[in-house]
Amino acid sequence: MTRNSYAKGSRDPWNYFSQRAPRRDRNRGALLSSGAMPAPPFIPFSVLLGILGILCVALTVFWNQKWRGGFAWDGSAEMFNWHPVLMVTGLVVLYGTAALVYRVPRSWEGSKLPWKMLHAALTLAAFVLAVLGLVAVFEFHNKAGIPNMYSLHSWLGLATVLLFSCQWLVGFASFLLPWAPNWLRALYKPIHVFFGSAILPLAMAASISGINEKLFLSLKNPTPYSQLPAEAWFANILGMLILVFGLLVLWALAMPAWKRPEPDSQETQQPLLQEAS
C-alpha cells in the first residue's frame, strides 16, 4: 500500500496518528482519546479527599492530646504540640485544597474573580497557620534551651515556609494587583504553577520527617520506638495518611481532564482590581 492510494480520501495515513491526538470535549472537559487516563467523577473524588484531609487534622490533634500531653500557649512542651497540628492543617490540608480550586468544574465558566479570591484566602489562611506553627516551636525551644534549626526536618520545614511566603507575595502582586502588565503575568504563570505544585511535596516531606523525628526523640523508655508501641503505630499511620492525601492532590493537579480551559482572551490574564471594576 502506497501513500498515493489514499489520494481519494481526506486522510493521509502518514498523518493518521497526528489526527488521533487527544481532544477535549467542550461540555465535559474530558479527554476522548482511548489512550488517555480515565478521570473519576470529580465530586466523589473531592469528598474522598475532604475526608482524608479531615482525618489528617483530627489524627494529629488526637495524637498530641492522648500521648503528648495536650495543648497550651505558654512556651511549654504542650505549646510545641500546636506545631504539628498547625503545620499539617495549613501547609498540607488547606494548601492542598487551595491548589485544587481551579480544578472545580464550576470554576471553568464565568468570571475567575470568586475563585481567585477563594484561592488567595485559602493560601493566606495556610500561611497564617504556618507562621503560628513556627512561633510555637521556636517559643518552646527558646524556653527549654533547645537549639533551633539543627535538624534536617527544621531546614526542610523553614525552606518550605519561606518558599510558600515568596510564592504568595509574588502571586498576589502579579495576579491580584493592577500594576503588573499582561505579558509579565503570562510569563510568570507557569512559574507560579510549578512552584505551587512543588511546595506541597515539600510540606509533606517536612510533616512526615517531623513526625518521625518526634517519635525518635520521645519514644525511648520504657518502650523504644523500635518496638513499635501504640503511639508509634498511630503516628506512622498518620504519616501515611498525609502521604496519600498529598499524592492524591498532585494526581488531581496532573489530571488533564480536570484542568481549567484557558481561552485566548484578555480576561484570563486580568488582575483582581481591574476585573472587579
PDB file of C-alpha atoms in Angstrom:
ATOM      1  CA  MET A   1       0.000   0.000   0.000  1.00  0.00           C
ATOM      2  CA  THR A   2       1.432   3.347  -1.044  1.00  0.00           C
ATOM      3  CA  ARG A   3       0.799   6.902   0.004  1.00  0.00           C
ATOM      4  CA  ASN A   4      -0.866   7.652  -3.360  1.00  0.00           C
ATOM      5  CA  SER A   5      -3.531   5.003  -2.775  1.00  0.00           C
ATOM      6  CA  TYR A   6      -5.118   7.350  -0.223  1.00  0.00           C
ATOM      7  CA  ALA A   7      -5.426  10.261  -2.640  1.00  0.00           C
ATOM      8  CA  LYS A   8      -9.233   9.976  -2.828  1.00  0.00           C
ATOM      9  CA  GLY A   9      -9.667  10.215   0.912  1.00  0.00           C
ATOM     10  CA  SER A  10      -9.327  13.208   3.135  1.00  0.00           C
ATOM     11  CA  ARG A  11      -6.853  11.461   5.443  1.00  0.00           C
ATOM     12  CA  ASP A  12      -3.191  10.947   4.876  1.00  0.00           C
ATOM     13  CA  PRO A  13      -2.010   7.682   6.505  1.00  0.00           C
ATOM     14  CA  TRP A  14       1.265   9.336   7.416  1.00  0.00           C
ATOM     15  CA  ASN A  15      -0.714  11.881   9.456  1.00  0.00           C
ATOM     16  CA  TYR A  16      -3.039   9.278  10.948  1.00  0.00           C
ATOM     17  CA  PHE A  17      -1.614   9.387  14.446  1.00  0.00           C
ATOM     18  CA  SER A  18      -1.464  13.189  14.495  1.00  0.00           C
ATOM     19  CA  GLN A  19      -5.181  13.227  13.650  1.00  0.00           C
ATOM     20  CA  ARG A  20      -5.801  10.812  16.513  1.00  0.00           C
ATOM     21  CA  ALA A  21      -4.350  13.230  19.082  1.00  0.00           C
ATOM     22  CA  PRO A  22      -6.436  13.654  22.248  1.00  0.00           C
ATOM     23  CA  ARG A  23      -9.069  16.368  22.086  1.00  0.00           C
ATOM     24  CA  ARG A  24     -11.141  17.999  24.850  1.00  0.00           C
ATOM     25  CA  ASP A  25     -14.898  17.668  24.882  1.00  0.00           C
ATOM     26  CA  ARG A  26     -16.375  21.136  25.314  1.00  0.00           C
ATOM     27  CA  ASN A  27     -19.246  20.009  27.534  1.00  0.00           C
ATOM     28  CA  ARG A  28     -17.498  17.559  29.835  1.00  0.00           C
ATOM     29  CA  GLY A  29     -13.901  18.771  29.731  1.00  0.00           C
ATOM     30  CA  ALA A  30     -12.743  15.158  29.372  1.00  0.00           C
ATOM     31  CA  LEU A  31     -10.147  13.674  27.071  1.00  0.00           C
ATOM     32  CA  LEU A  32     -11.685  11.496  24.409  1.00  0.00           C
ATOM     33  CA  SER A  33      -8.623   9.581  23.339  1.00  0.00           C
ATOM     34  CA  SER A  34      -8.629   5.876  24.138  1.00  0.00           C
ATOM     35  CA  GLY A  35      -5.069   6.184  25.388  1.00  0.00           C
ATOM     36  CA  ALA A  36      -5.853   8.913  27.924  1.00  0.00           C
ATOM     37  CA  MET A  37      -6.029   8.209  31.634  1.00  0.00           C
ATOM     38  CA  PRO A  38      -9.704   7.914  32.658  1.00  0.00           C
ATOM     39  CA  ALA A  39     -10.794  10.510  35.195  1.00  0.00           C
ATOM     40  CA  PRO A  40     -13.097   9.516  38.053  1.00  0.00           C
ATOM     41  CA  PRO A  41     -16.077  11.756  38.844  1.00  0.00           C
ATOM     42  CA  PHE A  42     -14.804  14.948  40.424  1.00  0.00           C
ATOM     43  CA  ILE A  43     -17.377  15.272  43.205  1.00  0.00           C
ATOM     44  CA  PRO A  44     -16.847  11.787  44.761  1.00  0.00           C
ATOM     45  CA  PHE A  45     -13.108  12.306  44.453  1.00  0.00           C
ATOM     46  CA  SER A  46     -13.399  15.644  46.241  1.00  0.00           C
ATOM     47  CA  VAL A  47     -15.463  14.060  49.031  1.00  0.00           C
ATOM     48  CA  LEU A  48     -12.824  11.351  49.483  1.00  0.00           C
ATOM     49  CA  LEU A  49     -10.081  13.981  49.543  1.00  0.00           C
ATOM     50  CA  GLY A  50     -12.028  16.028  52.073  1.00  0.00           C
ATOM     51  CA  ILE A  51     -12.437  13.013  54.349  1.00  0.00           C
ATOM     52  CA  LEU A  52      -8.712  12.275  54.146  1.00  0.00           C
ATOM     53  CA  GLY A  53      -7.856  15.900  54.924  1.00  0.00           C
ATOM     54  CA  ILE A  54     -10.146  15.961  57.969  1.00  0.00           C
ATOM     55  CA  LEU A  55      -8.650  12.674  59.137  1.00  0.00           C
ATOM     56  CA  CYS A  56      -5.113  14.058  58.847  1.00  0.00           C
ATOM     57  CA  VAL A  57      -6.005  17.021  61.065  1.00  0.00           C
ATOM     58  CA  ALA A  58      -8.116  15.015  63.505  1.00  0.00           C
ATOM     59  CA  LEU A  59      -5.490  12.301  63.982  1.00  0.00           C
ATOM     60  CA  THR A  60      -2.770  14.899  64.508  1.00  0.00           C
ATOM     61  CA  VAL A  61      -4.872  16.531  67.238  1.00  0.00           C
ATOM     62  CA  PHE A  62      -5.674  13.144  68.807  1.00  0.00           C
ATOM     63  CA  TRP A  63      -2.027  12.061  68.803  1.00  0.00           C
ATOM     64  CA  ASN A  64      -0.888  15.182  70.637  1.00  0.00           C
ATOM     65  CA  GLN A  65      -3.829  15.116  73.030  1.00  0.00           C
ATOM     66  CA  LYS A  66      -3.554  11.448  74.009  1.00  0.00           C
ATOM     67  CA  TRP A  67       0.204  10.808  74.003  1.00  0.00           C
ATOM     68  CA  ARG A  68       1.910  14.219  74.079  1.00  0.00           C
ATOM     69  CA  GLY A  69       0.017  15.890  76.948  1.00  0.00           C
ATOM     70  CA  GLY A  70      -2.458  18.185  75.183  1.00  0.00           C
ATOM     71  CA  PHE A  71      -2.157  21.855  74.260  1.00  0.00           C
ATOM     72  CA  ALA A  72      -1.140  25.173  75.794  1.00  0.00           C
ATOM     73  CA  TRP A  73       0.378  28.501  74.707  1.00  0.00           C
ATOM     74  CA  ASP A  74       2.974  29.171  77.404  1.00  0.00           C
ATOM     75  CA  GLY A  75       6.294  28.016  75.964  1.00  0.00           C
ATOM     76  CA  SER A  76       5.914  24.534  77.434  1.00  0.00           C
ATOM     77  CA  ALA A  77       6.010  21.163  75.699  1.00  0.00           C
ATOM     78  CA  GLU A  78       2.241  21.462  75.352  1.00  0.00           C
ATOM     79  CA  MET A  79       2.782  24.610  73.305  1.00  0.00           C
ATOM     80  CA  PHE A  80       5.049  22.657  70.976  1.00  0.00           C
ATOM     81  CA  ASN A  81       2.125  20.297  70.317  1.00  0.00           C
ATOM     82  CA  TRP A  82       0.460  23.074  68.345  1.00  0.00           C
ATOM     83  CA  HIS A  83       3.333  22.930  65.853  1.00  0.00           C
ATOM     84  CA  PRO A  84       2.383  19.677  64.076  1.00  0.00           C
ATOM     85  CA  VAL A  85      -1.326  20.486  64.202  1.00  0.00           C
ATOM     86  CA  LEU A  86      -0.916  23.925  62.640  1.00  0.00           C
ATOM     87  CA  MET A  87       1.584  22.775  60.030  1.00  0.00           C
ATOM     88  CA  VAL A  88      -0.469  19.786  58.874  1.00  0.00           C
ATOM     89  CA  THR A  89      -3.649  21.877  58.800  1.00  0.00           C
ATOM     90  CA  GLY A  90      -2.057  24.817  56.990  1.00  0.00           C
ATOM     91  CA  LEU A  91       0.705  23.615  54.712  1.00  0.00           C
ATOM     92  CA  VAL A  92      -0.809  20.245  53.814  1.00  0.00           C
ATOM     93  CA  VAL A  93      -4.604  20.268  54.034  1.00  0.00           C
ATOM     94  CA  LEU A  94      -5.510  23.927  53.418  1.00  0.00           C
ATOM     95  CA  TYR A  95      -2.742  24.380  50.886  1.00  0.00           C
ATOM     96  CA  GLY A  96      -3.731  21.197  49.058  1.00  0.00           C
ATOM     97  CA  THR A  97      -7.331  22.410  48.958  1.00  0.00           C
ATOM     98  CA  ALA A  98      -6.264  25.804  47.614  1.00  0.00           C
ATOM     99  CA  ALA A  99      -4.246  24.127  44.870  1.00  0.00           C
ATOM    100  CA  LEU A 100      -7.398  22.413  43.564  1.00  0.00           C
ATOM    101  CA  VAL A 101      -9.642  25.481  43.431  1.00  0.00           C
ATOM    102  CA  TYR A 102      -9.246  25.880  39.671  1.00  0.00           C
ATOM    103  CA  ARG A 103      -9.980  22.182  39.121  1.00  0.00           C
ATOM    104  CA  VAL A 104     -13.575  22.595  40.316  1.00  0.00           C
ATOM    105  CA  PRO A 105     -15.737  22.285  37.173  1.00  0.00           C
ATOM    106  CA  ARG A 106     -17.896  25.268  38.204  1.00  0.00           C
ATOM    107  CA  SER A 107     -14.794  27.473  38.016  1.00  0.00           C
ATOM    108  CA  TRP A 108     -14.458  26.830  34.292  1.00  0.00           C
ATOM    109  CA  GLU A 109     -17.210  29.251  33.308  1.00  0.00           C
ATOM    110  CA  GLY A 110     -17.825  32.860  34.150  1.00  0.00           C
ATOM    111  CA  SER A 111     -15.561  35.257  35.969  1.00  0.00           C
ATOM    112  CA  LYS A 112     -12.452  33.968  37.723  1.00  0.00           C
ATOM    113  CA  LEU A 113     -12.813  36.636  40.420  1.00  0.00           C
ATOM    114  CA  PRO A 114     -14.563  34.463  43.069  1.00  0.00           C
ATOM    115  CA  TRP A 115     -12.076  31.651  42.509  1.00  0.00           C
ATOM    116  CA  LYS A 116      -9.102  33.999  42.674  1.00  0.00           C
ATOM    117  CA  MET A 117     -10.465  35.302  45.965  1.00  0.00           C
ATOM    118  CA  LEU A 118     -11.017  31.797  47.328  1.00  0.00           C
ATOM    119  CA  HIS A 119      -7.556  30.628  46.263  1.00  0.00           C
ATOM    120  CA  ALA A 120      -5.914  33.695  47.807  1.00  0.00           C
ATOM    121  CA  ALA A 121      -7.933  33.363  51.041  1.00  0.00           C
ATOM    122  CA  LEU A 122      -7.120  29.669  51.497  1.00  0.00           C
ATOM    123  CA  THR A 123      -3.411  30.179  50.867  1.00  0.00           C
ATOM    124  CA  LEU A 124      -3.364  33.196  53.185  1.00  0.00           C
ATOM    125  CA  ALA A 125      -5.021  31.123  55.925  1.00  0.00           C
ATOM    126  CA  ALA A 126      -2.429  28.387  55.348  1.00  0.00           C
ATOM    127  CA  PHE A 127       0.353  30.983  55.626  1.00  0.00           C
ATOM    128  CA  VAL A 128      -1.017  32.367  58.927  1.00  0.00           C
ATOM    129  CA  LEU A 129      -1.256  28.864  60.425  1.00  0.00           C
ATOM    130  CA  ALA A 130       2.299  28.074  59.269  1.00  0.00           C
ATOM    131  CA  VAL A 131       3.639  31.225  60.943  1.00  0.00           C
ATOM    132  CA  LEU A 132       1.817  30.343  64.184  1.00  0.00           C
ATOM    133  CA  GLY A 133       3.293  26.845  63.933  1.00  0.00           C
ATOM    134  CA  LEU A 134       6.786  28.319  63.709  1.00  0.00           C
ATOM    135  CA  VAL A 135       6.087  30.577  66.688  1.00  0.00           C
ATOM    136  CA  ALA A 136       5.006  27.542  68.727  1.00  0.00           C
ATOM    137  CA  VAL A 137       8.162  25.561  68.061  1.00  0.00           C
ATOM    138  CA  PHE A 138      10.599  28.473  68.461  1.00  0.00           C
ATOM    139  CA  GLU A 139       8.985  29.601  71.735  1.00  0.00           C
ATOM    140  CA  PHE A 140       9.244  26.074  73.133  1.00  0.00           C
ATOM    141  CA  HIS A 141      12.853  25.649  72.030  1.00  0.00           C
ATOM    142  CA  ASN A 142      13.915  29.011  73.415  1.00  0.00           C
ATOM    143  CA  LYS A 143      12.260  28.441  76.795  1.00  0.00           C
ATOM    144  CA  ALA A 144      13.635  24.894  77.110  1.00  0.00           C
ATOM    145  CA  GLY A 145      17.136  25.838  75.930  1.00  0.00           C
ATOM    146  CA  ILE A 146      16.921  23.588  72.865  1.00  0.00           C
ATOM    147  CA  PRO A 147      18.910  24.721  69.794  1.00  0.00           C
ATOM    148  CA  ASN A 148      16.871  25.885  66.818  1.00  0.00           C
ATOM    149  CA  MET A 149      17.368  24.789  63.214  1.00  0.00           C
ATOM    150  CA  TYR A 150      19.759  21.893  63.795  1.00  0.00           C
ATOM    151  CA  SER A 151      17.856  19.032  62.146  1.00  0.00           C
ATOM    152  CA  LEU A 152      17.092  18.236  58.525  1.00  0.00           C
ATOM    153  CA  HIS A 153      13.392  18.458  59.381  1.00  0.00           C
ATOM    154  CA  SER A 154      13.800  22.040  60.595  1.00  0.00           C
ATOM    155  CA  TRP A 155      15.761  23.061  57.494  1.00  0.00           C
ATOM    156  CA  LEU A 156      13.199  21.484  55.200  1.00  0.00           C
ATOM    157  CA  GLY A 157      10.270  22.979  57.108  1.00  0.00           C
ATOM    158  CA  LEU A 158      11.669  26.515  57.159  1.00  0.00           C
ATOM    159  CA  ALA A 159      12.607  26.311  53.470  1.00  0.00           C
ATOM    160  CA  THR A 160       9.012  25.267  52.702  1.00  0.00           C
ATOM    161  CA  VAL A 161       7.550  28.198  54.650  1.00  0.00           C
ATOM    162  CA  LEU A 162       9.944  30.701  53.044  1.00  0.00           C
ATOM    163  CA  LEU A 163       9.218  29.405  49.544  1.00  0.00           C
ATOM    164  CA  PHE A 164       5.497  29.483  50.282  1.00  0.00           C
ATOM    165  CA  SER A 165       5.787  33.082  51.527  1.00  0.00           C
ATOM    166  CA  CYS A 166       7.558  34.191  48.352  1.00  0.00           C
ATOM    167  CA  GLN A 167       5.025  32.294  46.238  1.00  0.00           C
ATOM    168  CA  TRP A 168       2.091  34.019  47.915  1.00  0.00           C
ATOM    169  CA  LEU A 169       3.571  37.518  47.799  1.00  0.00           C
ATOM    170  CA  VAL A 170       4.662  37.334  44.158  1.00  0.00           C
ATOM    171  CA  GLY A 171       1.377  35.693  43.155  1.00  0.00           C
ATOM    172  CA  PHE A 172      -0.593  38.407  44.956  1.00  0.00           C
ATOM    173  CA  ALA A 173       1.401  41.153  43.284  1.00  0.00           C
ATOM    174  CA  SER A 174       1.215  39.537  39.845  1.00  0.00           C
ATOM    175  CA  PHE A 175      -2.371  38.298  39.655  1.00  0.00           C
ATOM    176  CA  LEU A 176      -4.407  40.334  42.127  1.00  0.00           C
ATOM    177  CA  LEU A 177      -2.981  43.836  41.748  1.00  0.00           C
ATOM    178  CA  PRO A 178      -3.328  46.016  38.633  1.00  0.00           C
ATOM    179  CA  TRP A 179       0.194  47.210  38.004  1.00  0.00           C
ATOM    180  CA  ALA A 180       1.701  44.002  36.544  1.00  0.00           C
ATOM    181  CA  PRO A 181       1.475  44.052  32.703  1.00  0.00           C
ATOM    182  CA  ASN A 182      -0.244  41.184  30.920  1.00  0.00           C
ATOM    183  CA  TRP A 183       2.973  39.934  29.344  1.00  0.00           C
ATOM    184  CA  LEU A 184       4.556  39.624  32.801  1.00  0.00           C
ATOM    185  CA  ARG A 185       1.594  37.670  34.158  1.00  0.00           C
ATOM    186  CA  ALA A 186       1.710  35.339  31.170  1.00  0.00           C
ATOM    187  CA  LEU A 187       5.452  34.847  31.688  1.00  0.00           C
ATOM    188  CA  TYR A 188       5.158  34.243  35.430  1.00  0.00           C
ATOM    189  CA  LYS A 189       2.088  31.997  35.372  1.00  0.00           C
ATOM    190  CA  PRO A 190       3.879  28.686  34.534  1.00  0.00           C
ATOM    191  CA  ILE A 191       6.495  29.503  37.176  1.00  0.00           C
ATOM    192  CA  HIS A 192       3.728  30.091  39.712  1.00  0.00           C
ATOM    193  CA  VAL A 193       2.068  26.810  38.763  1.00  0.00           C
ATOM    194  CA  PHE A 194       5.329  24.869  39.026  1.00  0.00           C
ATOM    195  CA  PHE A 195       6.291  26.159  42.457  1.00  0.00           C
ATOM    196  CA  GLY A 196       2.689  25.823  43.590  1.00  0.00           C
ATOM    197  CA  SER A 197       2.892  22.115  42.842  1.00  0.00           C
ATOM    198  CA  ALA A 198       6.409  21.796  44.301  1.00  0.00           C
ATOM    199  CA  ILE A 199       5.524  23.311  47.688  1.00  0.00           C
ATOM    200  CA  LEU A 200       3.052  20.546  48.555  1.00  0.00           C
ATOM    201  CA  PRO A 201       5.551  17.635  48.372  1.00  0.00           C
ATOM    202  CA  LEU A 202       7.990  19.756  50.375  1.00  0.00           C
ATOM    203  CA  ALA A 203       5.317  20.246  53.033  1.00  0.00           C
ATOM    204  CA  MET A 204       4.560  16.506  53.001  1.00  0.00           C
ATOM    205  CA  ALA A 205       8.246  15.678  53.449  1.00  0.00           C
ATOM    206  CA  ALA A 206       8.583  18.185  56.292  1.00  0.00           C
ATOM    207  CA  SER A 207       5.481  16.839  58.047  1.00  0.00           C
ATOM    208  CA  ILE A 208       6.467  13.184  57.755  1.00  0.00           C
ATOM    209  CA  SER A 209      10.065  13.815  58.795  1.00  0.00           C
ATOM    210  CA  GLY A 210       8.786  15.858  61.746  1.00  0.00           C
ATOM    211  CA  ILE A 211       6.562  13.006  62.915  1.00  0.00           C
ATOM    212  CA  ASN A 212       9.460  10.600  62.625  1.00  0.00           C
ATOM    213  CA  GLU A 213      11.834  12.944  64.470  1.00  0.00           C
ATOM    214  CA  LYS A 214       9.344  13.422  67.307  1.00  0.00           C
ATOM    215  CA  LEU A 215       8.942   9.671  67.719  1.00  0.00           C
ATOM    216  CA  PHE A 216      12.702   9.088  67.780  1.00  0.00           C
ATOM    217  CA  LEU A 217      13.200  11.776  70.417  1.00  0.00           C
ATOM    218  CA  SER A 218      10.222  10.796  72.585  1.00  0.00           C
ATOM    219  CA  LEU A 219       9.940   7.008  72.460  1.00  0.00           C
ATOM    220  CA  LYS A 220      12.919   5.747  74.445  1.00  0.00           C
ATOM    221  CA  ASN A 221      11.725   4.494  77.810  1.00  0.00           C
ATOM    222  CA  PRO A 222      10.110   2.234  78.795  1.00  0.00           C
ATOM    223  CA  THR A 223       9.279   1.090  75.237  1.00  0.00           C
ATOM    224  CA  PRO A 224      11.577   2.322  72.473  1.00  0.00           C
ATOM    225  CA  TYR A 225      10.378   3.319  69.018  1.00  0.00           C
ATOM    226  CA  SER A 226      11.984   0.218  67.512  1.00  0.00           C
ATOM    227  CA  GLN A 227       9.473  -1.993  69.337  1.00  0.00           C
ATOM    228  CA  LEU A 228       6.524  -0.123  67.780  1.00  0.00           C
ATOM    229  CA  PRO A 229       4.367   0.799  70.773  1.00  0.00           C
ATOM    230  CA  ALA A 230       0.807   2.001  70.196  1.00  0.00           C
ATOM    231  CA  GLU A 231       1.887   5.622  69.718  1.00  0.00           C
ATOM    232  CA  ALA A 232       4.387   4.603  67.050  1.00  0.00           C
ATOM    233  CA  TRP A 233       1.739   2.646  65.158  1.00  0.00           C
ATOM    234  CA  PHE A 234      -0.659   5.574  65.344  1.00  0.00           C
ATOM    235  CA  ALA A 235       1.856   8.220  64.255  1.00  0.00           C
ATOM    236  CA  ASN A 236       3.172   6.047  61.405  1.00  0.00           C
ATOM    237  CA  ILE A 237      -0.391   5.626  60.113  1.00  0.00           C
ATOM    238  CA  LEU A 238      -0.851   9.395  60.366  1.00  0.00           C
ATOM    239  CA  GLY A 239       2.274   9.907  58.258  1.00  0.00           C
ATOM    240  CA  MET A 240       0.959   7.511  55.625  1.00  0.00           C
ATOM    241  CA  LEU A 241      -2.388   9.337  55.506  1.00  0.00           C
ATOM    242  CA  ILE A 242      -0.571  12.626  54.929  1.00  0.00           C
ATOM    243  CA  LEU A 243       1.357  10.968  52.107  1.00  0.00           C
ATOM    244  CA  VAL A 244      -1.819   9.573  50.498  1.00  0.00           C
ATOM    245  CA  PHE A 245      -3.614  12.926  50.772  1.00  0.00           C
ATOM    246  CA  GLY A 246      -0.720  14.801  49.156  1.00  0.00           C
ATOM    247  CA  LEU A 247      -0.262  12.279  46.366  1.00  0.00           C
ATOM    248  CA  LEU A 248      -3.968  12.416  45.508  1.00  0.00           C
ATOM    249  CA  VAL A 249      -3.813  16.210  45.318  1.00  0.00           C
ATOM    250  CA  LEU A 250      -0.790  16.013  42.996  1.00  0.00           C
ATOM    251  CA  TRP A 251      -2.557  13.387  40.903  1.00  0.00           C
ATOM    252  CA  ALA A 252      -5.611  15.636  40.581  1.00  0.00           C
ATOM    253  CA  LEU A 253      -3.400  18.559  39.537  1.00  0.00           C
ATOM    254  CA  ALA A 254      -1.843  16.408  36.818  1.00  0.00           C
ATOM    255  CA  MET A 255      -5.184  15.067  35.515  1.00  0.00           C
ATOM    256  CA  PRO A 256      -5.693  16.601  32.022  1.00  0.00           C
ATOM    257  CA  ALA A 257      -9.488  16.240  32.135  1.00  0.00           C
ATOM    258  CA  TRP A 258      -9.711  18.443  35.245  1.00  0.00           C
ATOM    259  CA  LYS A 259      -7.592  21.341  34.025  1.00  0.00           C
ATOM    260  CA  ARG A 260      -9.465  24.596  33.559  1.00  0.00           C
ATOM    261  CA  PRO A 261      -9.799  25.542  29.872  1.00  0.00           C
ATOM    262  CA  GLU A 262      -7.868  28.742  29.201  1.00  0.00           C
ATOM    263  CA  PRO A 263      -9.223  30.510  26.107  1.00  0.00           C
ATOM    264  CA  ASP A 264      -7.028  33.094  24.469  1.00  0.00           C
ATOM    265  CA  SER A 265      -8.594  36.194  25.935  1.00  0.00           C
ATOM    266  CA  GLN A 266      -7.500  39.171  27.929  1.00  0.00           C
ATOM    267  CA  GLU A 267      -9.980  38.300  30.698  1.00  0.00           C
ATOM    268  CA  THR A 268      -7.989  35.270  31.764  1.00  0.00           C
ATOM    269  CA  GLN A 269      -4.997  37.499  32.473  1.00  0.00           C
ATOM    270  CA  GLN A 270      -6.849  40.335  34.196  1.00  0.00           C
ATOM    271  CA  PRO A 271      -5.778  41.271  37.720  1.00  0.00           C
ATOM    272  CA  LEU A 272      -8.335  41.334  40.527  1.00  0.00           C
ATOM    273  CA  LEU A 273      -8.816  45.103  40.782  1.00  0.00           C
ATOM    274  CA  GLN A 274      -9.363  45.549  37.055  1.00  0.00           C
ATOM    275  CA  GLU A 275     -11.675  42.546  36.878  1.00  0.00           C
ATOM    276  CA  ALA A 276     -13.784  43.832  39.746  1.00  0.00           C
ATOM    277  CA  SER A 277     -14.211  47.278  38.214  1.00  0.00           C
TER     278      SER A 277
END
